[in-house]
Amino acid sequence: MILAKTNMKKEELRIVFMGTPEFAVETLQKLVENDYNVVAVVTQPDKPVGRHQTEMQPSAVKQYAVEHGLPVLQPVKMKEPDFVEQLRSYNANLQVVVAFRMLPEVVWAMPQYGTFNVHAALLPRYRGAAPINWAVINGETETGVTTFFLDHDIDTGRIIMQKHFPIPDDADVEYVYDGLMHLGAQLCLETLDAIIAAEGRPATIDQDSMLADAPLTLAPKIFKETCEVDWTKSAKQVYDFVRGLSPYPGAWTTLVTPDGKETVLKIYKTRKTGRKGQGSGCLTIEGKSLLIGCADEWLEVTELQLAGKKRMLSKDFLNGMKQVADCRVK
């Protein structure tokens, strides 16, 4: 379909924004502050919270939208006829998605200019639900953000723009998350300006053409079992694994006391020693330092949390647990 030239202004581009967590709020805020015409916001339904699950907690995106007088839609299912018709009534030219769920075609294909997503990775690498975590876990020295038009498969659509972001060796996932949150918001604005300048038809790149130089590395959703430390891996791999899950959801291991009792030990920060270890899972104390053996070297654990306790420095943990030297991990 050939679109007629409209000399479009950004105030005339009717945008529906879709997102849920804090990561998405930064982009929505930039749209509002820069006078883009956000006609409605779609986010997840409120969730029950509290001890008795009686309080309903709105998403971070909903809280921002309500504070700024933006209409909010919260469908349980994206294919619900009532929701689809309500969404259609806003007559959006474009939809912008940041950290939201998978959309059915009836939704993403609805606007005149389509729907684009802000993804926290350099596609086609790290397609999936947890790209920030997996980039750090895999020891990447660089990641970034990508804007792309949605199509039938997850994270496979034509790329509009990308921005790169370095990952320092000592950075945890929180640092990268914050950096990409701000970078993604900026890239969204640049992408919108490119769409406006091109009258809805910006230049794009087919991801398949990039696969020779950027082989697929997937970023599946992370579960509790995903976060268990494997001490048979190298110290560098465990070091990256811990920072790729810190502070949330947190890497964990099982601490076994001398009498055979087991308890979960979360590990938030480690330090590479460069010293040859005594075997995977071995545990030793050197002064105020807690060392655990990996496949090749000792790794010092510097911040941790015992089940039922607060996060603390390892030296404080050692002061309060005198039998640590006789424990082991598995």
Coordinates of C-alpha atoms in Angstrom, one line a residue:
M1 CA 0.0 0.0 0.0
I2 CA 1.3 3.4 -1.0
L3 CA 0.7 6.1 1.7
A4 CA 0.0 9.6 0.6
K5 CA 2.4 12.4 1.7
T6 CA 1.0 14.2 4.7
N7 CA 3.8 16.5 5.9
M8 CA 3.0 14.9 9.3
K9 CA 3.9 16.7 12.5
K10 CA 4.6 14.8 15.7
E11 CA 1.5 16.3 17.4
E12 CA -0.6 14.7 14.7
L13 CA 0.8 11.2 15.1
R14 CA -1.7 9.4 17.3
I15 CA 0.3 7.0 19.5
V16 CA -0.9 4.1 21.7
F17 CA 1.8 3.2 24.2
M18 CA 2.0 -0.4 25.6
G19 CA 4.2 -1.4 28.6
T20 CA 4.1 -2.5 32.2
P21 CA 7.3 -2.1 34.4
E22 CA 9.5 0.8 35.5
F23 CA 11.7 0.2 32.4
A24 CA 8.8 1.3 30.2
V25 CA 7.9 4.3 32.3
E26 CA 11.1 6.1 31.2
T27 CA 10.0 5.9 27.5
L28 CA 6.4 6.9 28.2
Q29 CA 7.6 9.9 30.2
K30 CA 9.9 11.0 27.4
L31 CA 7.0 10.9 25.0
V32 CA 4.8 13.0 27.2
E33 CA 7.6 15.5 28.0
N34 CA 8.4 16.0 24.4
D35 CA 4.8 16.6 23.4
Y36 CA 4.1 13.4 21.4
N37 CA 0.4 12.7 21.1
V38 CA -0.1 9.7 23.3
V39 CA -3.9 9.0 23.0
A40 CA -4.0 5.9 25.3
V41 CA -1.9 3.5 27.4
V42 CA -2.2 -0.3 27.5
T43 CA -0.8 -2.1 30.5
Q44 CA -1.3 -5.3 32.6
P45 CA -4.2 -5.6 35.0
D46 CA -3.6 -4.6 38.6
K47 CA -2.1 -7.5 40.6
P48 CA -3.1 -8.6 44.1
V49 CA -0.3 -7.9 46.7
G50 CA 0.1 -8.1 50.5
R51 CA 0.0 -10.9 52.9
H52 CA -3.6 -11.7 52.2
Q53 CA -3.6 -10.7 48.5
T54 CA -6.4 -8.2 49.2
E55 CA -4.7 -5.0 47.9
M56 CA -4.5 -4.4 44.2
Q57 CA -1.2 -3.0 42.9
P58 CA -1.3 -1.1 39.6
S59 CA 1.7 -1.3 37.2
A60 CA 4.3 1.4 37.2
V61 CA 3.1 2.4 33.7
K62 CA -0.5 2.7 34.9
Q63 CA 0.6 4.9 37.9
Y64 CA 2.4 7.3 35.6
A65 CA -0.5 7.3 33.0
V66 CA -3.1 8.1 35.6
E67 CA -1.0 10.9 37.1
H68 CA -0.8 12.5 33.7
G69 CA -4.4 12.0 32.7
L70 CA -3.8 9.4 30.0
P71 CA -6.6 6.9 29.2
V72 CA -5.6 3.4 30.5
L73 CA -6.7 0.0 29.1
Q74 CA -6.0 -3.2 31.0
P75 CA -7.1 -6.2 29.0
V76 CA -6.8 -9.7 30.6
K77 CA -6.6 -11.2 27.1
M78 CA -5.4 -9.2 24.1
K79 CA -7.9 -10.8 21.7
E80 CA -10.9 -9.9 23.7
P81 CA -13.4 -8.3 21.2
D82 CA -14.4 -5.5 23.6
F83 CA -10.7 -4.6 24.1
V84 CA -9.9 -4.7 20.4
E85 CA -12.9 -2.5 19.6
Q86 CA -12.0 -0.1 22.4
L87 CA -8.4 0.1 21.1
R88 CA -9.6 0.6 17.6
S89 CA -11.7 3.6 18.8
Y90 CA -8.5 5.6 19.6
N91 CA -7.7 5.6 15.8
A92 CA -4.0 5.4 16.5
N93 CA -1.5 5.8 13.6
L94 CA 1.2 3.9 15.5
Q95 CA 1.7 1.8 18.6
V96 CA 4.9 1.8 20.7
V97 CA 5.7 -1.3 22.9
V98 CA 8.2 -1.4 25.7
A99 CA 8.5 -4.4 28.1
F100 CA 5.0 -5.8 27.4
R101 CA 3.5 -9.1 26.5
M102 CA 3.3 -10.8 23.0
L103 CA 0.6 -9.1 20.9
P104 CA -1.8 -10.9 18.5
E105 CA -1.8 -9.8 14.9
V106 CA -5.2 -8.2 15.3
V107 CA -3.5 -5.7 17.7
W108 CA -0.1 -5.1 16.2
A109 CA -1.3 -4.8 12.7
M110 CA -4.1 -2.4 13.6
P111 CA -2.4 1.0 13.2
Q112 CA -1.8 2.6 9.8
Y113 CA 2.0 2.7 10.4
G114 CA 2.2 -0.5 12.4
T115 CA 3.6 -1.2 15.8
F116 CA 7.3 -1.0 16.9
N117 CA 9.0 -2.4 20.0
V118 CA 11.9 -1.1 22.0
H119 CA 14.0 -4.2 22.8
A120 CA 16.9 -4.2 25.3
A121 CA 19.4 -6.0 23.1
L122 CA 21.1 -5.7 19.8
L123 CA 18.9 -7.9 17.7
P124 CA 19.0 -10.5 16.2
R125 CA 21.0 -11.5 19.3
Y126 CA 19.2 -12.0 22.6
R127 CA 15.7 -12.5 21.4
G128 CA 13.4 -13.3 24.3
A129 CA 12.1 -12.2 27.7
A130 CA 15.4 -11.6 29.6
P131 CA 17.9 -10.1 27.2
I132 CA 19.6 -7.9 29.9
N133 CA 20.3 -10.8 32.3
W134 CA 21.6 -13.1 29.6
A135 CA 23.9 -10.6 28.1
V136 CA 25.7 -10.1 31.5
I137 CA 25.5 -13.9 32.3
N138 CA 27.2 -14.6 29.0
G139 CA 30.0 -12.2 29.7
E140 CA 29.2 -9.8 26.9
T141 CA 31.2 -6.6 26.9
E142 CA 28.5 -4.8 24.9
T143 CA 24.8 -4.8 24.4
G144 CA 22.3 -2.1 23.4
V145 CA 18.7 -1.4 22.4
T146 CA 16.8 -2.0 19.1
T147 CA 13.6 -0.7 17.7
F148 CA 11.8 -2.9 15.3
F149 CA 8.4 -3.4 13.7
L150 CA 6.4 -6.3 15.1
D151 CA 5.5 -9.3 13.0
H152 CA 4.2 -12.8 13.5
D153 CA 7.2 -14.2 15.5
I154 CA 8.8 -12.9 18.7
D155 CA 11.5 -10.3 18.2
T156 CA 12.0 -11.1 14.5
G157 CA 10.6 -8.0 12.8
R158 CA 12.5 -5.5 10.6
I159 CA 15.0 -3.4 12.5
I160 CA 14.5 0.4 12.4
M161 CA 17.4 1.6 14.7
Q162 CA 20.0 0.4 17.2
K163 CA 22.2 2.0 19.9
H164 CA 25.1 0.3 21.6
F165 CA 25.9 0.2 25.3
P166 CA 29.2 -1.0 26.9
I167 CA 29.1 -3.5 29.8
P168 CA 32.0 -2.9 32.2
D169 CA 33.4 -6.1 33.7
D170 CA 32.2 -5.1 37.2
A171 CA 28.7 -4.1 36.2
D172 CA 25.7 -6.0 37.5
V173 CA 22.3 -6.4 35.8
E174 CA 20.9 -3.4 37.6
Y175 CA 23.6 -1.1 36.1
V176 CA 22.8 -2.3 32.6
Y177 CA 19.1 -2.2 33.2
D178 CA 19.3 1.5 34.2
G179 CA 21.5 2.3 31.3
L180 CA 19.3 0.6 28.7
M181 CA 16.2 2.1 30.2
H182 CA 17.4 5.6 29.4
L183 CA 19.1 4.7 26.1
G184 CA 15.9 3.0 25.0
A185 CA 13.8 6.1 25.7
Q186 CA 16.1 8.2 23.6
L187 CA 16.1 5.6 20.8
C188 CA 12.3 5.6 20.8
L189 CA 12.2 9.4 20.3
E190 CA 14.7 9.1 17.4
T191 CA 12.7 6.3 15.9
L192 CA 9.5 8.3 16.0
D193 CA 11.2 11.2 14.4
A194 CA 12.4 8.9 11.6
I195 CA 8.9 7.5 11.1
I196 CA 7.5 11.0 10.9
A197 CA 10.2 12.2 8.5
A198 CA 9.6 9.2 6.3
E199 CA 5.8 9.6 6.3
G200 CA 5.4 6.3 8.1
R201 CA 7.9 4.3 6.0
P202 CA 11.4 4.5 7.6
A203 CA 14.3 2.5 6.2
T204 CA 14.5 -0.9 7.9
I205 CA 16.8 -3.9 7.9
D206 CA 15.7 -7.6 7.6
Q207 CA 17.1 -9.5 10.6
D208 CA 17.8 -12.5 8.5
S209 CA 20.4 -10.5 6.5
M210 CA 22.3 -9.9 9.8
L211 CA 22.5 -13.5 11.1
A212 CA 25.8 -14.2 9.4
D213 CA 27.5 -11.5 11.5
A214 CA 25.3 -11.8 14.6
P215 CA 24.5 -15.5 15.2
L216 CA 21.4 -16.2 17.3
T217 CA 21.7 -16.2 21.1
L218 CA 18.4 -16.5 22.8
A219 CA 17.3 -14.9 26.1
P220 CA 14.6 -17.1 27.6
K221 CA 12.6 -16.2 30.7
I222 CA 14.5 -16.8 33.9
F223 CA 13.0 -19.1 36.6
K224 CA 14.2 -20.0 40.1
E225 CA 16.0 -23.1 38.9
T226 CA 17.8 -21.0 36.3
C227 CA 19.5 -19.0 39.1
E228 CA 21.2 -21.9 40.9
V229 CA 25.0 -21.6 40.7
D230 CA 27.0 -24.4 39.0
W231 CA 30.3 -24.5 40.8
T232 CA 31.7 -26.9 38.2
K233 CA 32.0 -23.9 35.8
S234 CA 35.0 -21.6 35.7
A235 CA 35.4 -18.7 38.2
K236 CA 34.8 -16.2 35.3
Q237 CA 31.6 -18.0 34.3
V238 CA 30.3 -18.0 37.9
Y239 CA 31.4 -14.4 38.4
D240 CA 29.4 -13.3 35.3
F241 CA 26.4 -15.5 36.3
V242 CA 26.2 -13.8 39.8
R243 CA 26.3 -10.3 38.4
G244 CA 23.9 -11.2 35.6
L245 CA 21.3 -12.0 38.3
S246 CA 22.1 -9.3 40.9
P247 CA 20.2 -7.8 42.6
Y248 CA 17.2 -9.5 41.1
P249 CA 16.2 -12.4 41.0
G250 CA 19.6 -13.3 42.6
A251 CA 21.9 -16.3 42.1
W252 CA 21.7 -18.9 44.8
T253 CA 23.4 -22.0 46.1
T254 CA 22.7 -24.6 48.8
L255 CA 24.8 -24.3 51.9
V256 CA 25.2 -27.6 53.8
T257 CA 26.1 -27.4 57.5
P258 CA 28.3 -30.0 59.3
D259 CA 25.2 -31.7 60.6
G260 CA 23.8 -32.1 57.1
K261 CA 21.2 -29.3 57.3
E262 CA 20.7 -27.4 54.0
T263 CA 19.7 -23.8 53.5
V264 CA 19.5 -21.4 50.5
L265 CA 22.3 -18.9 50.3
K266 CA 21.8 -16.0 47.8
I267 CA 25.0 -14.5 46.3
Y268 CA 24.9 -10.9 45.1
K269 CA 28.5 -10.1 44.5
T270 CA 31.8 -11.9 44.0
R271 CA 35.4 -11.1 43.3
K272 CA 37.8 -13.0 41.0
T273 CA 41.0 -14.0 42.9
G274 CA 43.1 -15.5 40.1
R275 CA 44.2 -18.2 42.5
K276 CA 44.0 -21.9 41.8
G277 CA 41.3 -23.6 43.8
Q278 CA 40.9 -26.9 45.5
G279 CA 37.9 -28.2 43.5
S280 CA 34.3 -27.2 42.7
G281 CA 32.2 -26.4 45.7
C282 CA 35.0 -26.4 48.2
L283 CA 34.6 -23.7 50.9
T284 CA 37.3 -22.0 52.9
I285 CA 37.8 -18.9 55.1
E286 CA 40.8 -16.6 54.9
G287 CA 40.6 -13.9 57.5
K288 CA 37.4 -12.0 56.7
S289 CA 37.1 -13.5 53.2
L290 CA 34.7 -16.3 52.2
L291 CA 36.2 -18.3 49.2
I292 CA 34.4 -21.0 47.2
G293 CA 36.1 -23.2 44.7
C294 CA 35.1 -23.2 41.0
A295 CA 36.4 -25.5 38.3
D296 CA 39.7 -23.6 38.0
E297 CA 40.0 -20.9 40.7
W298 CA 38.8 -19.7 44.1
L299 CA 36.0 -17.1 43.9
E300 CA 35.5 -14.7 46.8
V301 CA 31.9 -14.1 47.8
T302 CA 31.6 -10.5 49.1
E303 CA 27.9 -10.0 49.4
L304 CA 25.2 -12.6 50.3
Q305 CA 22.0 -13.4 52.0
L306 CA 21.1 -16.4 54.1
A307 CA 17.5 -17.6 53.9
G308 CA 15.4 -15.5 56.3
K309 CA 18.1 -12.9 56.8
K310 CA 19.0 -9.5 55.3
R311 CA 21.5 -9.0 52.5
M312 CA 24.9 -8.4 54.1
L313 CA 28.7 -8.3 53.5
S314 CA 30.4 -11.6 53.8
K315 CA 32.6 -10.4 56.7
D316 CA 29.4 -9.7 58.7
F317 CA 28.0 -13.1 57.7
L318 CA 31.2 -14.8 58.9
N319 CA 31.1 -13.0 62.2
G320 CA 27.6 -14.3 62.9
M321 CA 28.1 -17.9 61.7
K322 CA 31.1 -19.5 63.4
Q323 CA 30.9 -22.9 61.7
V324 CA 31.1 -21.6 58.1
A325 CA 34.6 -23.2 57.6
D326 CA 33.0 -26.6 58.2
C327 CA 30.2 -26.1 55.7
R328 CA 30.1 -26.9 52.0
V329 CA 28.1 -25.8 49.0
K330 CA 26.5 -27.9 46.3

